[in-house]
Amino acid sequence: MTSVATTRRRQALGRFWTDFRRHRAGAVGLTVLIVAVLLAVTAPLFIDENVTSVVDAPGEEWSGPSLAFPFGTDESGRSILLMVWWGSRTSLLIGFLAALVSIVIGMVVGIAAGHFRGWLSAVLMRITDWFLVLPSLVTALVLAAILGGSTFTIIMAIGITTWPSTARLIRAQTLAVEARPYIERSKALGAGHWHITSRHVLPNVAPLLLASTTLEVASAIVTESTLAFLGVSSNKTSWGTMLRGSYDYGAATQGAWWYILIPGLAILAVVMAFTLVGRALEAVLNPRLRKAS
């Protein structure tokens, strides 16, 4: 039985990969993400942390792109290329972990609201609606300002304010799954709440969660950059803090277009890559979209 199950999983993964590769935009996005993650992970192997120091800056102030500094330097003479490379660690870390917090909260609330009917479902959905109508960016800004500037507080502020849409999506899918006949048979055979939600509901909503996670990571990276630009940062170098620095030190008036353009392009490339992968996953994992395509 184990070998049969393993064979079926391999066949399913093979079909999934074949279908995913047909979406060229998704394949390009996945390639960009793999490169970005590898660069972020290997950054400490090639770059010293002193790259962010304003004391030991190796270049001249506001130097344009050159062979020594391909992306130019900032107001202190630091290399923009190395700063963007080093800052990818913070931006991607906050993006991934904030999306994880958002997805976990949304999944738990959505499955609970869809599985347990009555007053519990009503209370959970009213809480979800309340968070949904709140402006997420303003709420995250207030939470981060109250809790203090750190990586953990930025992650929690973004995750706590972005889960309602996931919760509503998972609730709708849970209701659709529990309307199927085999759920009624499981209940008739004595299956409990944990068995139904973990063995039947969760596997059916997992593909939807996977596609939603990629989109949530993109949204979290944009939110972190926005918060950093507005002055709420984790006190670590990120793409958002670089944009804030370019604004504070007047890069536009100095003609240092590279200080503004390069971090912005890094955010755009990674966010676009996550979006392309998410759309491709949604098209592959959603039966209706797969049939339409």
CSV table of C-alpha atoms in Angstrom, one decimal:
chain,number,residue,atom,x,y,z
A,1,MET,CA,0.0,0.0,0.0
A,2,THR,CA,2.9,2.4,0.8
A,3,SER,CA,4.5,1.8,-2.6
A,4,VAL,CA,1.2,2.4,-4.4
A,5,ALA,CA,0.5,5.6,-2.5
A,6,THR,CA,4.1,6.8,-3.2
A,7,THR,CA,3.7,6.0,-6.9
A,8,ARG,CA,0.4,8.0,-7.0
A,9,ARG,CA,2.0,11.0,-5.3
A,10,ARG,CA,4.9,11.0,-7.8
A,11,GLN,CA,2.5,10.7,-10.7
A,12,ALA,CA,0.4,13.6,-9.3
A,13,LEU,CA,3.5,15.7,-8.8
A,14,GLY,CA,4.6,14.9,-12.3
A,15,ARG,CA,1.2,16.0,-13.8
A,16,PHE,CA,1.3,19.1,-11.7
A,17,TRP,CA,4.8,20.1,-12.9
A,18,THR,CA,3.8,19.4,-16.5
A,19,ASP,CA,0.8,21.6,-16.2
A,20,PHE,CA,2.7,24.3,-14.4
A,21,ARG,CA,5.4,24.4,-17.1
A,22,ARG,CA,2.8,25.1,-19.7
A,23,HIS,CA,2.3,28.5,-18.1
A,24,ARG,CA,5.3,30.4,-19.4
A,25,ALA,CA,4.7,33.4,-17.2
A,26,GLY,CA,4.6,31.2,-14.1
A,27,ALA,CA,7.8,29.5,-15.1
A,28,VAL,CA,9.5,32.8,-15.6
A,29,GLY,CA,8.2,34.0,-12.2
A,30,LEU,CA,9.4,30.8,-10.5
A,31,THR,CA,12.9,31.3,-12.0
A,32,VAL,CA,13.1,34.8,-10.8
A,33,LEU,CA,12.0,33.7,-7.3
A,34,ILE,CA,14.6,30.9,-7.1
A,35,VAL,CA,17.3,33.3,-8.1
A,36,ALA,CA,16.1,35.9,-5.6
A,37,VAL,CA,15.9,33.4,-2.7
A,38,LEU,CA,19.3,31.9,-3.6
A,39,LEU,CA,20.9,35.4,-3.6
A,40,ALA,CA,19.3,36.2,-0.2
A,41,VAL,CA,20.4,33.0,1.4
A,42,THR,CA,24.0,33.2,0.1
A,43,ALA,CA,24.4,36.9,0.8
A,44,PRO,CA,26.3,36.3,4.1
A,45,LEU,CA,28.8,34.1,2.2
A,46,PHE,CA,29.8,36.9,-0.2
A,47,ILE,CA,29.0,40.1,1.7
A,48,ASP,CA,30.1,41.3,5.1
A,49,GLU,CA,27.6,42.9,7.3
A,50,ASN,CA,29.7,46.1,7.3
A,51,VAL,CA,28.3,46.8,3.8
A,52,THR,CA,25.6,48.8,5.6
A,53,SER,CA,28.1,50.8,7.7
A,54,VAL,CA,28.3,54.5,6.9
A,55,VAL,CA,31.8,54.7,8.5
A,56,ASP,CA,33.6,52.2,6.2
A,57,ALA,CA,31.9,53.1,3.0
A,58,PRO,CA,34.2,52.2,0.1
A,59,GLY,CA,33.1,54.8,-2.5
A,60,GLU,CA,32.4,58.5,-3.0
A,61,GLU,CA,29.1,60.1,-2.3
A,62,TRP,CA,26.5,59.9,-5.0
A,63,SER,CA,28.8,58.2,-7.5
A,64,GLY,CA,27.0,57.1,-10.6
A,65,PRO,CA,27.0,53.5,-12.0
A,66,SER,CA,30.6,52.4,-12.9
A,67,LEU,CA,32.7,49.3,-13.2
A,68,ALA,CA,33.6,49.5,-9.5
A,69,PHE,CA,30.0,50.3,-8.5
A,70,PRO,CA,27.6,48.9,-11.1
A,71,PHE,CA,24.5,50.4,-9.4
A,72,GLY,CA,26.2,53.5,-8.1
A,73,THR,CA,26.6,54.6,-4.4
A,74,ASP,CA,24.4,56.4,-1.9
A,75,GLU,CA,24.8,59.5,0.2
A,76,SER,CA,27.5,57.8,2.3
A,77,GLY,CA,29.4,56.1,-0.5
A,78,ARG,CA,27.9,52.6,0.1
A,79,SER,CA,27.4,50.3,-2.9
A,80,ILE,CA,23.8,50.2,-4.0
A,81,LEU,CA,24.3,46.7,-5.5
A,82,LEU,CA,25.6,45.3,-2.2
A,83,MET,CA,22.9,47.1,-0.2
A,84,VAL,CA,20.1,45.7,-2.4
A,85,TRP,CA,21.7,42.3,-2.2
A,86,TRP,CA,21.9,42.4,1.6
A,87,GLY,CA,18.5,44.1,2.0
A,88,SER,CA,16.9,41.2,0.1
A,89,ARG,CA,17.3,39.1,3.2
A,90,THR,CA,15.1,41.3,5.3
A,91,SER,CA,12.5,42.0,2.7
A,92,LEU,CA,12.0,38.3,1.7
A,93,LEU,CA,12.1,37.2,5.4
A,94,ILE,CA,9.4,39.6,6.4
A,95,GLY,CA,7.4,38.8,3.3
A,96,PHE,CA,7.5,35.0,3.8
A,97,LEU,CA,6.9,35.0,7.6
A,98,ALA,CA,4.1,37.7,7.5
A,99,ALA,CA,2.4,35.7,4.7
A,100,LEU,CA,2.7,32.6,6.8
A,101,VAL,CA,1.1,34.3,9.8
A,102,SER,CA,-1.7,35.6,7.6
A,103,ILE,CA,-2.3,32.2,6.0
A,104,VAL,CA,-2.4,30.3,9.3
A,105,ILE,CA,-4.8,32.7,10.9
A,106,GLY,CA,-7.0,32.8,7.8
A,107,MET,CA,-6.9,29.0,7.5
A,108,VAL,CA,-7.9,28.3,11.1
A,109,VAL,CA,-10.7,30.9,11.1
A,110,GLY,CA,-12.0,29.9,7.7
A,111,ILE,CA,-12.1,26.2,8.4
A,112,ALA,CA,-13.7,26.8,11.8
A,113,ALA,CA,-16.3,29.1,10.4
A,114,GLY,CA,-17.2,26.7,7.6
A,115,HIS,CA,-17.2,23.6,9.7
A,116,PHE,CA,-18.9,24.8,12.9
A,117,ARG,CA,-22.2,26.3,12.1
A,118,GLY,CA,-24.4,28.4,14.4
A,119,TRP,CA,-23.2,31.1,16.7
A,120,LEU,CA,-19.5,30.3,16.5
A,121,SER,CA,-19.5,30.7,12.7
A,122,ALA,CA,-21.5,33.9,13.0
A,123,VAL,CA,-19.0,35.4,15.6
A,124,LEU,CA,-16.0,34.4,13.6
A,125,MET,CA,-17.4,35.9,10.4
A,126,ARG,CA,-18.3,39.2,12.2
A,127,ILE,CA,-14.8,39.4,13.5
A,128,THR,CA,-13.5,38.8,9.9
A,129,ASP,CA,-15.8,41.4,8.5
A,130,TRP,CA,-14.6,43.9,11.1
A,131,PHE,CA,-11.0,43.3,10.2
A,132,LEU,CA,-11.9,43.4,6.5
A,133,VAL,CA,-13.3,46.9,6.6
A,134,LEU,CA,-10.3,48.3,8.5
A,135,PRO,CA,-7.7,49.9,6.3
A,136,SER,CA,-5.0,47.2,6.5
A,137,LEU,CA,-2.0,49.6,5.8
A,138,VAL,CA,-3.1,52.1,8.4
A,139,THR,CA,-3.8,49.4,11.0
A,140,ALA,CA,-0.4,47.8,10.4
A,141,LEU,CA,1.2,51.2,10.7
A,142,VAL,CA,-0.5,51.9,14.0
A,143,LEU,CA,0.3,48.4,15.4
A,144,ALA,CA,3.9,48.6,14.3
A,145,ALA,CA,4.3,52.1,15.9
A,146,ILE,CA,2.7,50.9,19.2
A,147,LEU,CA,4.7,47.6,19.4
A,148,GLY,CA,8.0,49.2,18.4
A,149,GLY,CA,10.2,48.8,15.4
A,150,SER,CA,11.6,45.3,15.1
A,151,THR,CA,11.4,42.5,12.6
A,152,PHE,CA,9.0,40.5,14.8
A,153,THR,CA,6.6,43.4,15.3
A,154,ILE,CA,6.6,44.2,11.5
A,155,ILE,CA,5.8,40.6,10.7
A,156,MET,CA,3.0,40.4,13.2
A,157,ALA,CA,1.5,43.8,12.2
A,158,ILE,CA,1.3,42.7,8.6
A,159,GLY,CA,0.1,39.2,9.3
A,160,ILE,CA,-2.6,40.2,11.7
A,161,THR,CA,-4.1,42.8,9.3
A,162,THR,CA,-4.1,40.7,6.1
A,163,TRP,CA,-5.8,37.4,7.0
A,164,PRO,CA,-9.5,38.3,6.5
A,165,SER,CA,-9.6,37.7,2.7
A,166,THR,CA,-8.0,34.3,3.2
A,167,ALA,CA,-10.5,33.4,5.9
A,168,ARG,CA,-13.5,34.2,3.7
A,169,LEU,CA,-12.0,32.2,0.8
A,170,ILE,CA,-11.2,29.2,2.9
A,171,ARG,CA,-14.7,29.3,4.5
A,172,ALA,CA,-16.3,29.2,1.1
A,173,GLN,CA,-14.2,26.2,0.1
A,174,THR,CA,-14.9,24.5,3.4
A,175,LEU,CA,-18.6,24.8,2.9
A,176,ALA,CA,-18.3,23.4,-0.6
A,177,VAL,CA,-16.2,20.4,0.6
A,178,GLU,CA,-18.6,19.6,3.5
A,179,ALA,CA,-21.6,19.6,1.2
A,180,ARG,CA,-20.2,16.5,-0.5
A,181,PRO,CA,-21.7,13.0,0.2
A,182,TYR,CA,-18.6,11.4,1.6
A,183,ILE,CA,-18.6,13.9,4.5
A,184,GLU,CA,-22.0,12.8,5.5
A,185,ARG,CA,-20.9,9.2,5.4
A,186,SER,CA,-17.9,10.0,7.6
A,187,LYS,CA,-20.2,11.7,10.1
A,188,ALA,CA,-22.5,8.7,10.0
A,189,LEU,CA,-19.6,6.4,10.7
A,190,GLY,CA,-18.7,8.5,13.8
A,191,ALA,CA,-15.9,10.7,12.5
A,192,GLY,CA,-15.2,13.6,14.8
A,193,HIS,CA,-14.5,17.3,14.1
A,194,TRP,CA,-10.8,16.8,14.0
A,195,HIS,CA,-10.9,13.8,11.6
A,196,ILE,CA,-13.2,15.7,9.2
A,197,THR,CA,-11.3,18.9,9.2
A,198,SER,CA,-7.8,17.4,9.1
A,199,ARG,CA,-8.4,14.4,6.8
A,200,HIS,CA,-11.1,15.7,4.4
A,201,VAL,CA,-11.3,19.5,4.5
A,202,LEU,CA,-7.6,20.5,4.9
A,203,PRO,CA,-6.4,18.4,1.9
A,204,ASN,CA,-9.1,19.9,-0.3
A,205,VAL,CA,-8.3,23.5,0.7
A,206,ALA,CA,-4.5,23.0,0.6
A,207,PRO,CA,-4.1,23.8,-3.1
A,208,LEU,CA,-6.1,27.0,-2.7
A,209,LEU,CA,-3.9,27.9,0.3
A,210,LEU,CA,-0.7,27.3,-1.8
A,211,ALA,CA,-1.8,29.7,-4.5
A,212,SER,CA,-3.0,32.2,-2.0
A,213,THR,CA,0.3,32.1,-0.1
A,214,THR,CA,2.3,33.3,-3.1
A,215,LEU,CA,0.0,36.3,-3.6
A,216,GLU,CA,0.2,37.0,0.2
A,217,VAL,CA,4.0,37.1,0.1
A,218,ALA,CA,3.9,39.6,-2.7
A,219,SER,CA,1.4,41.8,-0.8
A,220,ALA,CA,3.5,41.5,2.4
A,221,ILE,CA,6.7,42.7,0.6
A,222,VAL,CA,4.9,45.7,-0.7
A,223,THR,CA,3.4,46.4,2.7
A,224,GLU,CA,6.8,46.2,4.4
A,225,SER,CA,8.3,48.5,1.9
A,226,THR,CA,5.5,51.0,2.4
A,227,LEU,CA,5.8,50.8,6.1
A,228,ALA,CA,9.5,51.4,5.9
A,229,PHE,CA,9.0,54.3,3.6
A,230,LEU,CA,6.6,55.8,6.0
A,231,GLY,CA,9.1,55.5,8.8
A,232,VAL,CA,8.2,52.2,10.5
A,233,SER,CA,11.0,49.8,9.9
A,234,SER,CA,12.8,46.9,11.6
A,235,ASN,CA,16.0,48.9,11.9
A,236,LYS,CA,17.6,46.6,9.3
A,237,THR,CA,18.5,47.3,5.7
A,238,SER,CA,15.7,46.4,3.4
A,239,TRP,CA,14.4,47.6,0.0
A,240,GLY,CA,11.9,49.8,1.8
A,241,THR,CA,14.4,51.4,4.0
A,242,MET,CA,16.6,52.1,1.0
A,243,LEU,CA,13.7,54.0,-0.7
A,244,ARG,CA,13.2,55.9,2.6
A,245,GLY,CA,16.9,56.8,2.6
A,246,SER,CA,16.7,58.0,-0.9
A,247,TYR,CA,13.9,60.3,0.0
A,248,ASP,CA,15.4,61.6,3.3
A,249,TYR,CA,18.7,62.5,1.7
A,250,GLY,CA,17.2,64.0,-1.5
A,251,ALA,CA,18.4,61.5,-4.1
A,252,ALA,CA,16.1,63.0,-6.6
A,253,THR,CA,17.5,66.5,-6.2
A,254,GLN,CA,21.0,65.1,-6.3
A,255,GLY,CA,20.3,63.4,-9.6
A,256,ALA,CA,21.0,60.0,-8.1
A,257,TRP,CA,18.3,58.2,-10.0
A,258,TRP,CA,20.0,54.9,-9.4
A,259,TYR,CA,19.3,55.1,-5.6
A,260,ILE,CA,15.6,55.3,-6.3
A,261,LEU,CA,15.3,53.1,-9.4
A,262,ILE,CA,17.3,50.0,-8.3
A,263,PRO,CA,15.5,49.2,-5.0
A,264,GLY,CA,12.2,50.0,-6.7
A,265,LEU,CA,13.0,47.5,-9.6
A,266,ALA,CA,14.0,44.9,-7.0
A,267,ILE,CA,10.6,45.2,-5.3
A,268,LEU,CA,8.8,45.2,-8.6
A,269,ALA,CA,10.6,42.1,-10.0
A,270,VAL,CA,10.0,40.0,-6.9
A,271,VAL,CA,6.4,41.1,-6.4
A,272,MET,CA,5.6,40.5,-10.1
A,273,ALA,CA,7.3,37.0,-9.9
A,274,PHE,CA,5.2,36.0,-6.9
A,275,THR,CA,2.1,37.2,-8.7
A,276,LEU,CA,2.9,35.3,-11.8
A,277,VAL,CA,3.6,32.1,-9.9
A,278,GLY,CA,0.4,32.6,-7.8
A,279,ARG,CA,-1.8,33.0,-11.0
A,280,ALA,CA,-0.2,30.0,-12.6
A,281,LEU,CA,-0.7,27.9,-9.5
A,282,GLU,CA,-4.3,29.0,-9.4
A,283,ALA,CA,-4.9,28.1,-13.0
A,284,VAL,CA,-3.3,24.6,-12.5
A,285,LEU,CA,-4.9,23.8,-9.2
A,286,ASN,CA,-8.4,25.2,-9.9
A,287,PRO,CA,-10.4,22.6,-12.0
A,288,ARG,CA,-12.6,25.3,-13.5
A,289,LEU,CA,-9.7,27.4,-14.7
A,290,ARG,CA,-7.9,24.3,-15.9
A,291,LYS,CA,-10.8,23.3,-18.0
A,292,ALA,CA,-11.2,26.8,-19.4
A,293,SER,CA,-7.6,27.0,-20.4
